[in-house]
Tab-separated table of C-alpha atoms in Angstrom:
chain	number	residue	atom	x	y	z
A	237	MET	CA	96.586	116.374	124.733
A	238	THR	CA	98.412	115.100	121.649
A	239	ASP	CA	96.638	112.240	119.817
A	240	LYS	CA	99.008	109.454	118.788
A	241	TYR	CA	99.030	107.671	115.404
A	242	ALA	CA	101.534	105.485	113.572
A	243	VAL	CA	102.228	103.434	110.461
A	244	ILE	CA	102.970	99.722	110.934
A	245	GLY	CA	104.918	97.622	108.453
A	246	ASN	CA	107.904	95.364	107.875
A	247	PRO	CA	110.119	96.901	106.563
A	248	ILE	CA	109.102	100.407	107.606
A	249	SER	CA	112.198	102.655	107.783
A	250	HIS	CA	111.604	103.896	104.215
A	251	SER	CA	108.055	105.094	104.898
A	252	LYS	CA	107.272	108.723	104.088
A	253	SER	CA	103.980	108.583	106.026
A	254	PRO	CA	105.280	110.449	109.119
A	255	LEU	CA	106.449	113.357	106.962
A	256	ILE	CA	103.112	113.434	105.146
A	257	HIS	CA	100.921	113.330	108.264
A	258	GLU	CA	103.101	115.836	110.112
A	259	ALA	CA	102.637	118.215	107.171
A	260	PHE	CA	98.880	117.614	107.177
A	261	ALA	CA	98.719	118.266	110.938
A	262	LYS	CA	100.644	121.524	110.665
A	263	GLN	CA	98.491	122.669	107.769
A	264	THR	CA	95.190	121.913	109.577
A	265	ASN	CA	96.274	122.830	113.137
A	266	GLN	CA	95.743	119.302	114.469
A	267	ASP	CA	97.588	118.239	117.614
A	268	ILE	CA	98.886	114.790	116.665
A	269	SER	CA	102.061	112.729	116.680
A	270	TYR	CA	102.824	110.104	114.040
A	271	GLU	CA	105.621	107.538	113.977
A	272	ARG	CA	106.912	104.433	112.213
A	273	ILE	CA	106.416	101.095	113.981
A	274	LEU	CA	108.287	97.974	112.869
A	275	ALA	CA	106.148	94.935	113.660
A	276	PRO	CA	107.787	91.508	113.592
A	277	LEU	CA	106.396	89.020	111.114
A	278	GLY	CA	103.773	87.111	113.067
A	279	GLY	CA	103.557	89.923	115.604
A	280	PHE	CA	101.119	92.351	114.010
A	281	GLU	CA	98.191	91.722	116.366
A	282	ALA	CA	100.383	91.997	119.467
A	283	THR	CA	101.790	95.278	118.153
A	284	VAL	CA	98.312	96.712	117.569
A	285	ARG	CA	97.050	95.581	120.979
A	286	ASP	CA	100.051	97.248	122.615
A	287	LEU	CA	99.386	100.525	120.790
A	288	ILE	CA	95.722	100.456	121.796
A	289	ALA	CA	96.746	99.894	125.423
A	290	LYS	CA	99.057	102.911	125.134
A	291	GLY	CA	96.203	105.123	123.948
A	292	TYR	CA	96.936	105.391	120.233
A	293	LYS	CA	93.959	106.587	118.164
A	294	GLY	CA	94.722	104.750	114.922
A	295	VAL	CA	97.316	103.368	112.542
A	296	ASN	CA	98.075	103.100	108.889
A	297	VAL	CA	99.092	99.630	107.738
A	298	THR	CA	101.496	98.750	104.956
A	299	VAL	CA	103.023	95.533	103.626
A	300	PRO	CA	102.809	92.778	104.616
A	301	PHE	CA	100.033	93.350	107.165
A	302	LYS	CA	96.998	94.667	105.242
A	303	PHE	CA	95.184	91.335	105.269
A	304	GLU	CA	95.977	90.790	108.960
A	305	ALA	CA	94.657	94.276	109.700
A	306	PHE	CA	91.385	93.413	107.978
A	307	ASN	CA	91.047	90.165	109.923
A	308	LEU	CA	91.879	91.807	113.251
A	309	ALA	CA	89.241	94.525	112.888
A	310	THR	CA	85.806	94.143	114.438
A	311	LYS	CA	84.114	96.656	112.136
A	312	HIS	CA	84.728	97.101	108.398
A	313	SER	CA	83.834	99.796	105.873
A	314	ASN	CA	82.446	98.772	102.490
A	315	ARG	CA	85.738	99.786	100.882
A	316	ALA	CA	87.671	97.478	103.179
A	317	ILE	CA	85.210	94.637	102.570
A	318	ASN	CA	85.463	95.069	98.803
A	319	ALA	CA	89.263	95.031	98.963
A	320	GLY	CA	89.446	92.255	101.537
A	321	ALA	CA	92.265	94.241	103.131
A	322	ALA	CA	92.751	97.308	105.327
A	323	ASN	CA	95.390	100.030	105.269
A	324	THR	CA	93.790	102.229	107.949
A	325	LEU	CA	92.614	101.245	111.431
A	326	THR	CA	90.780	103.519	113.859
A	327	PHE	CA	90.624	102.640	117.551
A	328	ASN	CA	87.525	103.610	119.512
A	329	ASP	CA	85.168	101.114	121.137
A	330	GLU	CA	86.063	98.798	118.261
A	331	ILE	CA	88.899	98.312	115.787
A	332	CYS	CA	87.499	99.878	112.613
A	333	ALA	CA	89.006	98.913	109.237
A	334	GLU	CA	89.176	101.138	106.157
A	335	ASN	CA	90.937	100.934	102.815
A	336	THR	CA	91.882	104.293	101.320
A	337	ASP	CA	94.107	103.061	98.474
A	338	GLY	CA	91.361	103.129	95.841
A	339	ALA	CA	90.152	106.566	96.853
A	340	GLY	CA	93.761	107.755	96.690
A	341	ILE	CA	94.456	106.579	93.152
A	342	VAL	CA	91.107	107.785	91.779
A	343	ARG	CA	91.556	111.220	93.335
A	344	ASP	CA	95.114	111.493	92.006
A	345	ILE	CA	94.179	110.499	88.467
A	346	GLU	CA	90.880	112.368	88.188
A	347	GLU	CA	91.597	115.494	90.254
A	348	ASN	CA	95.356	116.015	90.106
A	349	LEU	CA	96.004	114.673	86.609
A	350	ASN	CA	92.558	115.630	85.239
A	351	VAL	CA	92.114	112.280	83.484
A	352	LYS	CA	88.607	110.859	83.850
A	353	PHE	CA	87.878	107.137	83.934
A	354	ALA	CA	84.298	107.405	82.668
A	355	GLY	CA	83.931	105.966	79.174
A	356	LYS	CA	87.609	104.952	78.979
A	357	GLU	CA	89.217	101.576	78.330
A	358	VAL	CA	91.323	100.703	81.363
A	359	LEU	CA	93.942	98.009	81.933
A	360	LEU	CA	94.824	96.945	85.476
A	361	LEU	CA	98.070	94.972	85.593
A	362	GLY	CA	98.221	92.463	88.442
A	363	ALA	CA	95.679	90.593	90.546
A	364	GLY	CA	97.228	90.802	94.023
A	365	GLY	CA	96.371	92.882	97.051
A	366	ALA	CA	97.296	96.210	95.427
A	367	ALA	CA	94.940	95.544	92.509
A	368	GLU	CA	92.168	94.357	94.844
A	369	GLY	CA	92.464	97.580	96.816
A	370	VAL	CA	91.799	99.873	93.865
A	371	LEU	CA	89.437	97.789	91.708
A	372	HIS	CA	86.061	98.769	93.176
A	373	PRO	CA	86.729	102.530	93.431
A	374	ILE	CA	87.843	102.520	89.780
A	375	LEU	CA	84.718	100.610	88.731
A	376	GLU	CA	82.582	103.203	90.536
A	377	THR	CA	83.855	105.821	88.046
A	378	ASN	CA	82.183	103.858	85.188
A	379	PRO	CA	84.950	103.129	82.707
A	380	LEU	CA	83.697	101.573	79.484
A	381	LEU	CA	86.003	98.560	79.815
A	382	LEU	CA	88.280	97.296	82.564
A	383	VAL	CA	90.645	94.414	81.851
A	384	ILE	CA	92.512	92.745	84.713
A	385	ALA	CA	95.679	91.156	83.301
A	386	ASN	CA	97.868	88.812	85.303
A	387	ARG	CA	100.452	86.077	84.838
A	388	SER	CA	97.985	83.633	86.372
A	389	LEU	CA	94.634	83.767	84.573
A	390	ASP	CA	92.886	82.080	87.494
A	391	LYS	CA	93.637	84.976	89.846
A	392	ALA	CA	92.380	87.557	87.354
A	393	LEU	CA	89.183	85.588	86.714
A	394	SER	CA	88.653	85.173	90.458
A	395	MET	CA	88.686	88.945	90.892
A	396	VAL	CA	86.204	89.328	88.025
A	397	LYS	CA	83.861	86.687	89.442
A	398	LYS	CA	83.876	88.258	92.898
A	399	VAL	CA	82.950	91.662	91.480
A	400	GLU	CA	80.197	90.215	89.294
A	401	VAL	CA	78.598	88.655	92.359
A	402	GLN	CA	78.781	91.935	94.293
A	403	GLN	CA	77.744	94.280	91.463
A	404	ALA	CA	75.050	92.664	89.355
A	405	HIS	CA	74.151	95.936	87.607
A	406	MET	CA	77.676	97.052	86.789
A	407	LEU	CA	77.929	99.361	83.759
A	408	THR	CA	81.546	98.486	82.978
A	409	THR	CA	82.560	95.481	80.886
A	410	LEU	CA	84.976	93.605	83.156
A	411	THR	CA	87.237	90.803	81.936
A	412	GLY	CA	90.315	88.885	83.081
A	413	GLN	CA	93.207	87.953	80.800
A	414	THR	CA	96.849	86.911	80.825
A	415	PHE	CA	99.539	89.408	79.831
A	416	GLU	CA	100.148	87.481	76.614
A	417	ASN	CA	96.554	87.966	75.424
A	418	LEU	CA	96.833	91.763	75.169
A	419	GLU	CA	98.436	91.819	71.695
A	420	THR	CA	95.403	93.130	69.808
A	421	GLN	CA	94.148	95.676	72.375
A	422	GLN	CA	94.849	99.299	73.248
A	423	PHE	CA	93.969	101.187	76.420
A	424	ASP	CA	93.433	104.795	77.491
A	425	ILE	CA	94.597	104.235	81.084
A	426	ILE	CA	97.027	101.518	82.194
A	427	ILE	CA	97.743	100.994	85.897
A	428	ASN	CA	100.623	98.827	87.054
A	429	ALA	CA	99.596	97.230	90.360
A	430	THR	CA	102.284	94.527	90.237
A	431	SER	CA	105.413	94.501	92.378
A	432	ALA	CA	107.654	93.908	89.343
A	433	GLY	CA	109.276	97.317	89.762
A	434	LEU	CA	110.757	96.294	93.116
A	435	THR	CA	113.056	93.866	91.325
A	436	ASP	CA	113.397	95.916	88.113
A	437	THR	CA	111.568	93.148	86.262
A	438	SER	CA	109.929	93.850	82.905
A	439	LEU	CA	106.346	92.729	82.399
A	440	PRO	CA	105.546	90.562	79.342
A	441	ILE	CA	103.258	93.204	77.823
A	442	PRO	CA	103.394	94.429	74.217
A	443	ASN	CA	104.245	98.036	73.314
A	444	THR	CA	101.037	98.207	71.289
A	445	ILE	CA	98.743	98.392	74.353
A	446	PHE	CA	99.515	102.100	74.867
A	447	ALA	CA	96.901	104.053	72.899
A	448	ARG	CA	97.661	107.564	71.664
A	449	GLY	CA	97.478	109.877	74.697
A	450	CYS	CA	97.469	106.904	77.089
A	451	LEU	CA	98.078	107.519	80.801
A	452	ALA	CA	100.518	104.912	82.178
A	453	TYR	CA	100.384	104.936	85.980
A	454	ASP	CA	102.739	102.915	88.165
A	455	MET	CA	101.602	102.512	91.767
A	456	MET	CA	105.263	102.465	92.852
A	457	TYR	CA	106.985	105.786	93.473
A	458	GLY	CA	110.503	107.097	93.793
A	459	ARG	CA	112.059	105.044	91.007
A	460	GLU	CA	111.885	104.553	87.252
A	461	THR	CA	110.440	101.072	86.769
A	462	PRO	CA	110.771	98.981	83.593
A	463	PHE	CA	107.019	99.508	83.059
A	464	MET	CA	107.456	103.285	83.168
A	465	LYS	CA	110.397	103.124	80.770
A	466	GLN	CA	108.450	100.958	78.315
A	467	ALA	CA	105.417	103.239	78.513
A	468	ARG	CA	107.490	106.381	77.977
A	469	GLU	CA	109.226	104.867	74.948
A	470	SER	CA	105.779	103.953	73.581
A	471	GLY	CA	104.622	107.581	73.775
A	472	ALA	CA	102.442	107.373	76.896
A	473	GLN	CA	102.058	110.007	79.611
A	474	VAL	CA	103.906	108.379	82.523
A	475	VAL	CA	103.203	108.994	86.221
A	476	ASP	CA	104.411	107.264	89.383
A	477	GLY	CA	102.377	106.530	92.516
A	478	LEU	CA	103.471	109.407	94.741
A	479	GLY	CA	100.153	111.181	94.240
A	480	MET	CA	98.307	108.033	95.269
A	481	LEU	CA	100.476	107.765	98.394
A	482	VAL	CA	99.691	111.311	99.473
A	483	GLU	CA	95.996	111.170	98.527
A	484	GLN	CA	95.362	107.888	100.364
A	485	ALA	CA	97.083	109.423	103.392
A	486	ALA	CA	94.838	112.490	103.117
A	487	GLU	CA	91.787	110.206	103.090
A	488	ALA	CA	93.031	108.431	106.228
A	489	PHE	CA	93.720	111.798	107.885
A	490	TYR	CA	90.156	112.880	107.049
A	491	ILE	CA	88.732	109.684	108.562
A	492	TRP	CA	90.689	110.255	111.777
A	493	ARG	CA	90.445	114.031	112.154
A	494	GLY	CA	87.342	115.092	110.194
A	495	VAL	CA	89.260	117.652	108.123
A	496	ARG	CA	90.610	117.129	104.617
A	497	PRO	CA	94.112	118.504	104.051
A	498	GLU	CA	95.415	120.023	100.834
A	499	THR	CA	97.800	117.675	99.049
A	500	GLN	CA	99.666	119.596	96.330
A	501	ASP	CA	102.312	121.227	98.541
A	502	VAL	CA	102.864	117.956	100.400
A	503	MET	CA	103.424	116.071	97.145
A	504	GLN	CA	105.984	118.652	96.086
A	505	MET	CA	107.703	118.437	99.457
A	506	ILE	CA	108.099	114.659	99.120
A	507	ARG	CA	109.338	115.007	95.520
A	508	ASN	CA	111.969	117.491	96.652
A	509	LEU	CA	113.440	115.203	99.298
A	510	PRO	CA	117.005	114.041	98.633
A	511	LYS	CA	117.172	110.617	96.994
A	512	SER	CA	118.101	108.022	99.572
């Protein structure tokens, strides 16, 4: 009997998740179906309850429902608790919440790009849900320094304070700053976790933050963002978030099916799709 899964979001028509999970299923001989589900704003819980009643085994969750997914769940992994949000739900006797975003970005950067976080100076741009989702997994790789920079200093400092309470023996120096306070610093790895690329908005960051050999990673994929353009012109190695998308999906697939798919061919398949 085919096990049913889906991705829930609003909007959702652009999602590549069905293509990715169908490729994983074919590769690993898993009998599953996977579809896009558009949930109305304010209707996430009702949508999930309906899918559970119809026998679905789990869902991925994308914007704007990751916080609602966390709150709806009755059981939470440590990764979901640390992020305060969930992008993967598993339905068994309970609704189990996971967050695979952090695992996805770390695996893409360390395994696919062969850039290690340990001992590096890292800048995380943004203090919203995307940044929250990847912060703890990055800290677990023991960078020397991690700076969270945001337009609002309060939000960056709030993230720092929460981590300091949870990880008293953290090896990494963790600080929060505004974008404007980065003038005198340089970083080995810079991750853009803001949504500025959606509106083609430039971030108020200086060109000097990109150290020689810097990796500039934008969590968005499928477009050249102003951040990527600025980083490229400053001599950085520039990468978009497609690898993170595929790797976080592979982690979710592993949670659901107990087998870890290969990701390289799937990434190439998505890259080769016609531009919409």
